[in-house]
mmCIF file of C-alpha atoms in Angstrom:
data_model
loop_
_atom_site.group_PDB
_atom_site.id
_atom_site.type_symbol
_atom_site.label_atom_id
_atom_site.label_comp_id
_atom_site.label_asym_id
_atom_site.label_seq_id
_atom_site.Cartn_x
_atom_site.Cartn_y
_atom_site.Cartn_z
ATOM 1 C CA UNK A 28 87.265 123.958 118.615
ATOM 2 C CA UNK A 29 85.347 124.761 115.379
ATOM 3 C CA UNK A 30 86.961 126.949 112.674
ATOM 4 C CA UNK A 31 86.890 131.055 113.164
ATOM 5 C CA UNK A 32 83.932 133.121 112.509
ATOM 6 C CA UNK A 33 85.151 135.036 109.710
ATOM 7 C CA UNK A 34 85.631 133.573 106.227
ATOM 8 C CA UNK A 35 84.480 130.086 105.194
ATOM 9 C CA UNK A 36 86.287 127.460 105.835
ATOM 10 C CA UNK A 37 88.843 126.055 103.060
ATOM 11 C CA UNK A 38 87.591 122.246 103.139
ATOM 12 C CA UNK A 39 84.233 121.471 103.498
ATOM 13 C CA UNK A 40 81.826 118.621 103.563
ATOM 14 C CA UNK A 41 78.576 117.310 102.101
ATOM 15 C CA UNK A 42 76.719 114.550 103.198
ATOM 16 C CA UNK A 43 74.338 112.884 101.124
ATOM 17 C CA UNK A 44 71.729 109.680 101.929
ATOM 18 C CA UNK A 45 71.533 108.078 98.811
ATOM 19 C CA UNK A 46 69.266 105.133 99.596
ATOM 20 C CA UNK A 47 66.447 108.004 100.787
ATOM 21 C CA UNK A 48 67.633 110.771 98.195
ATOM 22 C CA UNK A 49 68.096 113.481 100.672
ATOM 23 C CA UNK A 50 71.134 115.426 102.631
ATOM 24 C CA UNK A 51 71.860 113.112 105.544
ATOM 25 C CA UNK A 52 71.185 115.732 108.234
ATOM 26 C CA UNK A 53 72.502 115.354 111.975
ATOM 27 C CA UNK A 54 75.190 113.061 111.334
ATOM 28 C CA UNK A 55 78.225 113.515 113.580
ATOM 29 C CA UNK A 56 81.174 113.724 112.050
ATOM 30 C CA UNK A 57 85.474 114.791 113.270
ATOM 31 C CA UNK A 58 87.723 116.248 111.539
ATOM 32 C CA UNK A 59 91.792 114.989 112.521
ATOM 33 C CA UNK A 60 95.135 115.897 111.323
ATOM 34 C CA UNK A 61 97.972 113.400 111.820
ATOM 35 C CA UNK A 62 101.109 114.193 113.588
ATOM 36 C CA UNK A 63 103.391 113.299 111.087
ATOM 37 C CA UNK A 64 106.160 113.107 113.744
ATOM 38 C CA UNK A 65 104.384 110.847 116.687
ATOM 39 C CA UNK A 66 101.871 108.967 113.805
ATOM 40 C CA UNK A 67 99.057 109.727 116.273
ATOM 41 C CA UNK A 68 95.107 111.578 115.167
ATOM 42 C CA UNK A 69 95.127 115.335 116.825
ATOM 43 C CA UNK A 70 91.479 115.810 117.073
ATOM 44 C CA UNK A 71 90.829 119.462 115.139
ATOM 45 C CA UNK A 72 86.882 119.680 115.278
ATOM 46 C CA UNK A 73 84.026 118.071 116.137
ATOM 47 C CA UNK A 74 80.346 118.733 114.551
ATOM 48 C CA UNK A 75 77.032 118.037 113.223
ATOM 49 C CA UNK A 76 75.978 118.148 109.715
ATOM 50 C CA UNK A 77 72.804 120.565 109.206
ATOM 51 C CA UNK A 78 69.765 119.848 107.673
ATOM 52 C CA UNK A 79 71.437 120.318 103.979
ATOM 53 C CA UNK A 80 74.017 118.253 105.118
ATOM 54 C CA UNK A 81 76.741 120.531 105.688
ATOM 55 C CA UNK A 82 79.255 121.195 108.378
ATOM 56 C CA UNK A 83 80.370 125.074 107.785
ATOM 57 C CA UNK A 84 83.281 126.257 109.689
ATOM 58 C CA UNK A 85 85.245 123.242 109.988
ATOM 59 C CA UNK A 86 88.560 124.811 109.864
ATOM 60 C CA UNK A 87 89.827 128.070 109.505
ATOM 61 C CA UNK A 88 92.366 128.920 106.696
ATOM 62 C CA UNK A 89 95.030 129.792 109.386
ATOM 63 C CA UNK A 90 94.756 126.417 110.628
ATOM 64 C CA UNK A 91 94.663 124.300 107.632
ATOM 65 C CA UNK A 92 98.451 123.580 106.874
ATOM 66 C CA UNK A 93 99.741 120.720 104.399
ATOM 67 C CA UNK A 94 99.051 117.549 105.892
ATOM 68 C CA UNK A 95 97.084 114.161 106.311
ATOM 69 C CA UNK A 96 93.743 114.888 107.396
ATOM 70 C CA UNK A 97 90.700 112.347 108.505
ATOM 71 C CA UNK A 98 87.422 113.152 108.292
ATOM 72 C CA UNK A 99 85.366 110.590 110.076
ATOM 73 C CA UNK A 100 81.973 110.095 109.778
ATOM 74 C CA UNK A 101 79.477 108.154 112.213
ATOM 75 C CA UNK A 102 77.398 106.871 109.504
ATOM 76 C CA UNK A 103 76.172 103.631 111.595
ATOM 77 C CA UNK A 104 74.749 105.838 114.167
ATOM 78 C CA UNK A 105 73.022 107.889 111.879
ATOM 79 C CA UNK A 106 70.896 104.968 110.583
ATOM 80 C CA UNK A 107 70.346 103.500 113.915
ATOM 81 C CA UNK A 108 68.423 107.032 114.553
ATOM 82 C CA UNK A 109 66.500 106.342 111.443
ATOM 83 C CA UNK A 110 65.420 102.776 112.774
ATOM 84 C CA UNK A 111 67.939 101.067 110.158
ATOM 85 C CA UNK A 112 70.586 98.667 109.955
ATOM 86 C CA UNK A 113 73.979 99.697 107.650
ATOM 87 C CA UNK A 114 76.985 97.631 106.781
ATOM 88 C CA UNK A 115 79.788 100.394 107.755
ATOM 89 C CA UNK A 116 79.900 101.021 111.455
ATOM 90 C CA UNK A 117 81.911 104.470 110.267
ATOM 91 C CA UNK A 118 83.344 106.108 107.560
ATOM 92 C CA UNK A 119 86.669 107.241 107.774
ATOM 93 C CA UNK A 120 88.339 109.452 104.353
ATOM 94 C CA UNK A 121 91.802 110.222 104.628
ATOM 95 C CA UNK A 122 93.066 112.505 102.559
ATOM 96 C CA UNK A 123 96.769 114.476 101.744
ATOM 97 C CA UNK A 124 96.549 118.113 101.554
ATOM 98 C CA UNK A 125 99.778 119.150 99.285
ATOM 99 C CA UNK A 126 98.409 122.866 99.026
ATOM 100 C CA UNK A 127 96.327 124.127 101.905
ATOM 101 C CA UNK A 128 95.981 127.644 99.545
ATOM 102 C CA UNK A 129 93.102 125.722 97.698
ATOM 103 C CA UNK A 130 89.433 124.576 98.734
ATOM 104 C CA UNK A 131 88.866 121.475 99.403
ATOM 105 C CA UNK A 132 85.800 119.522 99.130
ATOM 106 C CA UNK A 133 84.799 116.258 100.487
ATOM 107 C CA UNK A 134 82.004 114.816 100.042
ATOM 108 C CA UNK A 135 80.023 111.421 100.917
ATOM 109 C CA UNK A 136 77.388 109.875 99.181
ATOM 110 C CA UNK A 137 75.693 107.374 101.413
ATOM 111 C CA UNK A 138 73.443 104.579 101.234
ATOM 112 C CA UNK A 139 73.211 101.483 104.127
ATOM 113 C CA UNK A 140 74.983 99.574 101.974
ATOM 114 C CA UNK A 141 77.670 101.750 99.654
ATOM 115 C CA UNK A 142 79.550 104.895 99.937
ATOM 116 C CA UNK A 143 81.553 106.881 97.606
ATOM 117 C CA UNK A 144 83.647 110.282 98.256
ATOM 118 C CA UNK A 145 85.395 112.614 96.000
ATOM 119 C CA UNK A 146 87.837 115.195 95.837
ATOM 120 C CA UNK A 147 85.658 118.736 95.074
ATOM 121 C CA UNK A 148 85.686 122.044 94.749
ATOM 122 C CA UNK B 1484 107.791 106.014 108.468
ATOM 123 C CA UNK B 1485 107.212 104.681 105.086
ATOM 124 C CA UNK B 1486 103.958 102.538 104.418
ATOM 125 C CA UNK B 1487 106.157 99.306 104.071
ATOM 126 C CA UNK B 1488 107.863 99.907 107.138
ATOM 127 C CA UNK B 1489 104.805 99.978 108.669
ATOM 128 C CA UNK B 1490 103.779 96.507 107.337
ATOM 129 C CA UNK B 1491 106.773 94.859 108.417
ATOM 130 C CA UNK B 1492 106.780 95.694 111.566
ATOM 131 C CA UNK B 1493 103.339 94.563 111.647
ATOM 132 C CA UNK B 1494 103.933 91.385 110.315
ATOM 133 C CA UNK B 1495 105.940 91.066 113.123
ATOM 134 C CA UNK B 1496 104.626 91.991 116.394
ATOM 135 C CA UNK B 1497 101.492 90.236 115.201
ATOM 136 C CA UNK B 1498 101.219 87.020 113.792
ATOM 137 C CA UNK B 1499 99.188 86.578 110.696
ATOM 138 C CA UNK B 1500 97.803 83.800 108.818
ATOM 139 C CA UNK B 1501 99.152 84.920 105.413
ATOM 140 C CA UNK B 1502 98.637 81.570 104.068
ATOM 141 C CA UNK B 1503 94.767 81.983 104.865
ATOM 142 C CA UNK B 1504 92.614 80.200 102.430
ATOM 143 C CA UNK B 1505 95.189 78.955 99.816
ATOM 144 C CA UNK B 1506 93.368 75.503 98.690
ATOM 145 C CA UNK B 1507 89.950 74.431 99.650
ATOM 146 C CA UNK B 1508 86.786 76.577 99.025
ATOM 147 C CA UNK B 1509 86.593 80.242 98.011
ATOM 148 C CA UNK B 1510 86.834 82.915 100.695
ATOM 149 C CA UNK B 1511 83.226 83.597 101.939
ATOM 150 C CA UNK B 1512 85.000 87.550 102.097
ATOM 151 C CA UNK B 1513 86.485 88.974 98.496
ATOM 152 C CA UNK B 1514 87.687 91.953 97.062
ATOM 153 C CA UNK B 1515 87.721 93.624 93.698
ATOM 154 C CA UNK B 1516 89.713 96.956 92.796
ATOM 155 C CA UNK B 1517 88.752 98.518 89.793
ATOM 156 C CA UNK B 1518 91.479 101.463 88.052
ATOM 157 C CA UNK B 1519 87.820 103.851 86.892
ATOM 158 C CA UNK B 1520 89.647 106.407 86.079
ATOM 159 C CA UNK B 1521 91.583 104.243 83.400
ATOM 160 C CA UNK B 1522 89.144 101.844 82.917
ATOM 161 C CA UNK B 1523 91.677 98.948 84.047
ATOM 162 C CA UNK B 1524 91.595 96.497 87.639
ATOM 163 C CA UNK B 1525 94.054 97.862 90.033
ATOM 164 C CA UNK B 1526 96.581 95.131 89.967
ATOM 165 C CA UNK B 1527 99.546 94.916 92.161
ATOM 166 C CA UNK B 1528 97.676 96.707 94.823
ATOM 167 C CA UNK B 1529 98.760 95.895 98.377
ATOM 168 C CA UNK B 1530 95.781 94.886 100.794
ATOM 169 C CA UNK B 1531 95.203 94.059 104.526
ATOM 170 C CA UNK B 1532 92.344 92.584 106.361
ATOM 171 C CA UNK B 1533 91.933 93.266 110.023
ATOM 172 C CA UNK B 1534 89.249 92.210 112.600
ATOM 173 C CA UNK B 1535 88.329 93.995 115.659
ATOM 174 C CA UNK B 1536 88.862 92.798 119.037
ATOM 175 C CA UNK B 1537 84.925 93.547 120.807
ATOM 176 C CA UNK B 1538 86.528 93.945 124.368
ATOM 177 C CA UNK B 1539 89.776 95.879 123.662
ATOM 178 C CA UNK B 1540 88.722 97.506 120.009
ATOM 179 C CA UNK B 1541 92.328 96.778 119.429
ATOM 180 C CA UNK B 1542 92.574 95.718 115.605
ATOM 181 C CA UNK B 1543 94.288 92.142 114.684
ATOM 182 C CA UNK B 1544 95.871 91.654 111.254
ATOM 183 C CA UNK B 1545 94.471 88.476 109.705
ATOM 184 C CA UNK B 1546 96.127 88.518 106.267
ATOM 185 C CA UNK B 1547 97.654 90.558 103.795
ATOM 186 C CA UNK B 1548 97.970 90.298 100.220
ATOM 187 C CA UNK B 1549 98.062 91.972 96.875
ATOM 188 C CA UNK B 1550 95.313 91.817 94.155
ATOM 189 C CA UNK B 1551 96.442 89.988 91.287
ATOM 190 C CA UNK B 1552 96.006 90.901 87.372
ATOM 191 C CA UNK B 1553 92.286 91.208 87.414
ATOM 192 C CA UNK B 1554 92.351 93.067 90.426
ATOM 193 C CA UNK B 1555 91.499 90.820 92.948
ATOM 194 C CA UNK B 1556 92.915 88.973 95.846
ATOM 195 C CA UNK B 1557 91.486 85.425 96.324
ATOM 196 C CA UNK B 1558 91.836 83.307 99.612
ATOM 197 C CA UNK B 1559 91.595 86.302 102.335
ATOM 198 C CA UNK B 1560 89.737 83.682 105.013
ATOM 199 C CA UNK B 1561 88.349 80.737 105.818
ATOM 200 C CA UNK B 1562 84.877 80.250 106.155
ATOM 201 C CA UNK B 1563 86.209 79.076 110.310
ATOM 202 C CA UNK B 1564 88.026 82.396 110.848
ATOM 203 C CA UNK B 1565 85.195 84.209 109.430
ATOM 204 C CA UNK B 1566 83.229 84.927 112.780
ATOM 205 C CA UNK B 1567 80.380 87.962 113.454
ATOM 206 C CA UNK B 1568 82.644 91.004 113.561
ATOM 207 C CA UNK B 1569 83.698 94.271 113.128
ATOM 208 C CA UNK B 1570 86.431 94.201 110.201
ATOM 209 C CA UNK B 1571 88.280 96.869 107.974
ATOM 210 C CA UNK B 1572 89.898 96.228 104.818
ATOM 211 C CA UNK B 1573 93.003 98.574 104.210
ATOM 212 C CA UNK B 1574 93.854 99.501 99.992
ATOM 213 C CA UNK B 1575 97.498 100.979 99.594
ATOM 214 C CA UNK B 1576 95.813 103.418 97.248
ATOM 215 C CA UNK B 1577 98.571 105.882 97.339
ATOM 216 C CA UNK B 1578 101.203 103.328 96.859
ATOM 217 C CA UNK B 1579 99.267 101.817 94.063
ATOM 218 C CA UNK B 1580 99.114 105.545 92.025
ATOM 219 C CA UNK B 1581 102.995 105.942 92.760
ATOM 220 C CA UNK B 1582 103.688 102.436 90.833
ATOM 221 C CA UNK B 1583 102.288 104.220 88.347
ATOM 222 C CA UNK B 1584 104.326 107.515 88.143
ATOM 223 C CA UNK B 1585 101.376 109.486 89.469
ATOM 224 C CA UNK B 1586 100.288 110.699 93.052
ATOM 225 C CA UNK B 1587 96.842 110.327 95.432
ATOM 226 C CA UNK B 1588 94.353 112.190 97.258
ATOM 227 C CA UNK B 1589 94.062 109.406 99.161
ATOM 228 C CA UNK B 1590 97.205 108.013 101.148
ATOM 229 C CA UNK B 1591 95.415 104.801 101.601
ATOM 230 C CA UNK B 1592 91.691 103.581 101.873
ATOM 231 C CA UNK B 1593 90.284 101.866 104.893
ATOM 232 C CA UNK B 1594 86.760 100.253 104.968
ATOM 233 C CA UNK B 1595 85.286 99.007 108.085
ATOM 234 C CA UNK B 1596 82.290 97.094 107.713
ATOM 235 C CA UNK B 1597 80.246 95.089 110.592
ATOM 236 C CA UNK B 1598 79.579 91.242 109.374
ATOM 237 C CA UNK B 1599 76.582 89.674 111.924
ATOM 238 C CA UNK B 1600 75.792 86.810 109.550
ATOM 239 C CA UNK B 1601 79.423 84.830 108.237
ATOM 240 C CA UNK B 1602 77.102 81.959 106.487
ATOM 241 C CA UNK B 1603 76.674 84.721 104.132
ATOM 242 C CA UNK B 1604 79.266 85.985 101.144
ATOM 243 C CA UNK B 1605 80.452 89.042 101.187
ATOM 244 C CA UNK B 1606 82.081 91.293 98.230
ATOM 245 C CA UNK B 1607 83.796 94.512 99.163
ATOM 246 C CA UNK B 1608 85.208 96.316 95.932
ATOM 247 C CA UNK B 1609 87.002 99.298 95.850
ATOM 248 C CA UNK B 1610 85.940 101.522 92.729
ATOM 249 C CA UNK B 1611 89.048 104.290 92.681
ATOM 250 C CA UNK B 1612 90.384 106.533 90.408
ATOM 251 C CA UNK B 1613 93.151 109.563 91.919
ATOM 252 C CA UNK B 1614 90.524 111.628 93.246
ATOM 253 C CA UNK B 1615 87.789 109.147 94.261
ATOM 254 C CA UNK B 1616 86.591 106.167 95.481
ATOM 255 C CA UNK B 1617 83.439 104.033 95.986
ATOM 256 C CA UNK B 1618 82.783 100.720 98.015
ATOM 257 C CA UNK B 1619 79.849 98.614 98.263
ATOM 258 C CA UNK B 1620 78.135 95.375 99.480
ATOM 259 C CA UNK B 1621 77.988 93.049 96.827
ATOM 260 C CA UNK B 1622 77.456 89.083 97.022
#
């Protein structure tokens, strides 16, 4: 379900634990595109970020078509493995992809207590 | 659909207490949404609080509003419909940008947040400009 081998993927991820100052590494995340016509999530991909944080190859460029796109993040789980409480079960960014020609970067800083996310390069 | 469709037929199949906490003491749950990128609250903002069923996960509307001049939106609950639960906040973002003649990367904003102790105040701003956002716990 993951993006194609070849070529990087056109949006991409980065998450960071800000309360600990390092990338938040193993955190499950999902990537979904609405169907604009039934206004239900289509699951696109499913992953793990790596130990920088990352998520490579979460969709190809063939794939990526304008849109309204989810990227949901299981933040609460992640700090349950670390032995911790957080205020946000999940994190859930939705975002509208106008042209799918660019890169798209979306990041999430992270702390058991805030988040913020922005629109990168 | 449009967004306001949406609502409307919300506010209909389920029924909300949109007078919530109009007189009486302060909502034990409040809001703040700040315009960063110009430096200005983000009035006239359309807003919707929702709790989560534990059983069904099925999501009830408790009240909607819209954040006044300074950017906020007082009465939201009662400290007796403020029970331990799973709730999400929902910010018209996009909606808000349009109103001002410019677009959104961010359709809308949605912030779920787990509340185990209701004796307890809770603030949940929304920092936002077009292209970002922030939200944290505050008191």
């Amino acid at each position: 379900m993951a993006a194609a081998a070849s070529g990087s993927s056109p949006l991409t991820t980065h998450v960071l634990n800000s309360g600990d100052g390092v990338p938040a590494a193993r955190l499950a995340l999902s990537l979904h595109r609405l169907d604009s016509n039934l206004l239900i999530w289509n699951l696109l991909t499913v992953g793990t970020t790596n130990e920088d944080g990352r998520c490579p190859g979460l969709i190809s460029s063939e794939a990526f078509t304008a849109g309204m796109y989810k990227l949901r993040f299981e933040t609460g789980a992640y700090w349950e493995r670390l032995g911790r409480t957080s205020f946000y079960p999940y994190v859930e960014v939705v975002f509208t992809i106008s042209e799918p020609q660019q890169r798209f970067h979306v990041p999430l800083l992270l702390s058991r207590f805030s988040y913020s996310t922005y629109r990168g390069s | 659909m449009s967004v306001q469709r949406l609502q409307k037929l919300q506010g209909h199949i389920v029924s909300a207490s949109k007078s919530a906490a109009m007189a009486g003491p302060s909502s034990p749950l409040t809001t703040h949404v700040l315009n960063t990128a110009m430096g200005v609250p983000g009035s006239n903002m359309a807003l919707s609080l929702s709790r989560q069923d534990p059983s069904t996960a099925a999501w009830s509307l408790i009240t909607t509003g819209t954040t006044n001049a300074d950017g906020r939106c007082p009465g939201l609950l009662t400290r007796e419909m403020f029970t331990v639960g799973v709730y999400r906040m929902r910010f018209e973002t996009a909606q808000y940008w349009e109103s001002l003649g410019e677009t959104c990367f961010y359709p809308y904003v949605e912030i779920v947040f787990t509340i185990n102790d209701p004796s307890q105040k809770f603030h949940v701003p929304l920092l936002l400009s077009r292209f970002s956002y922030s939200t944290y716990r505050g008191s």
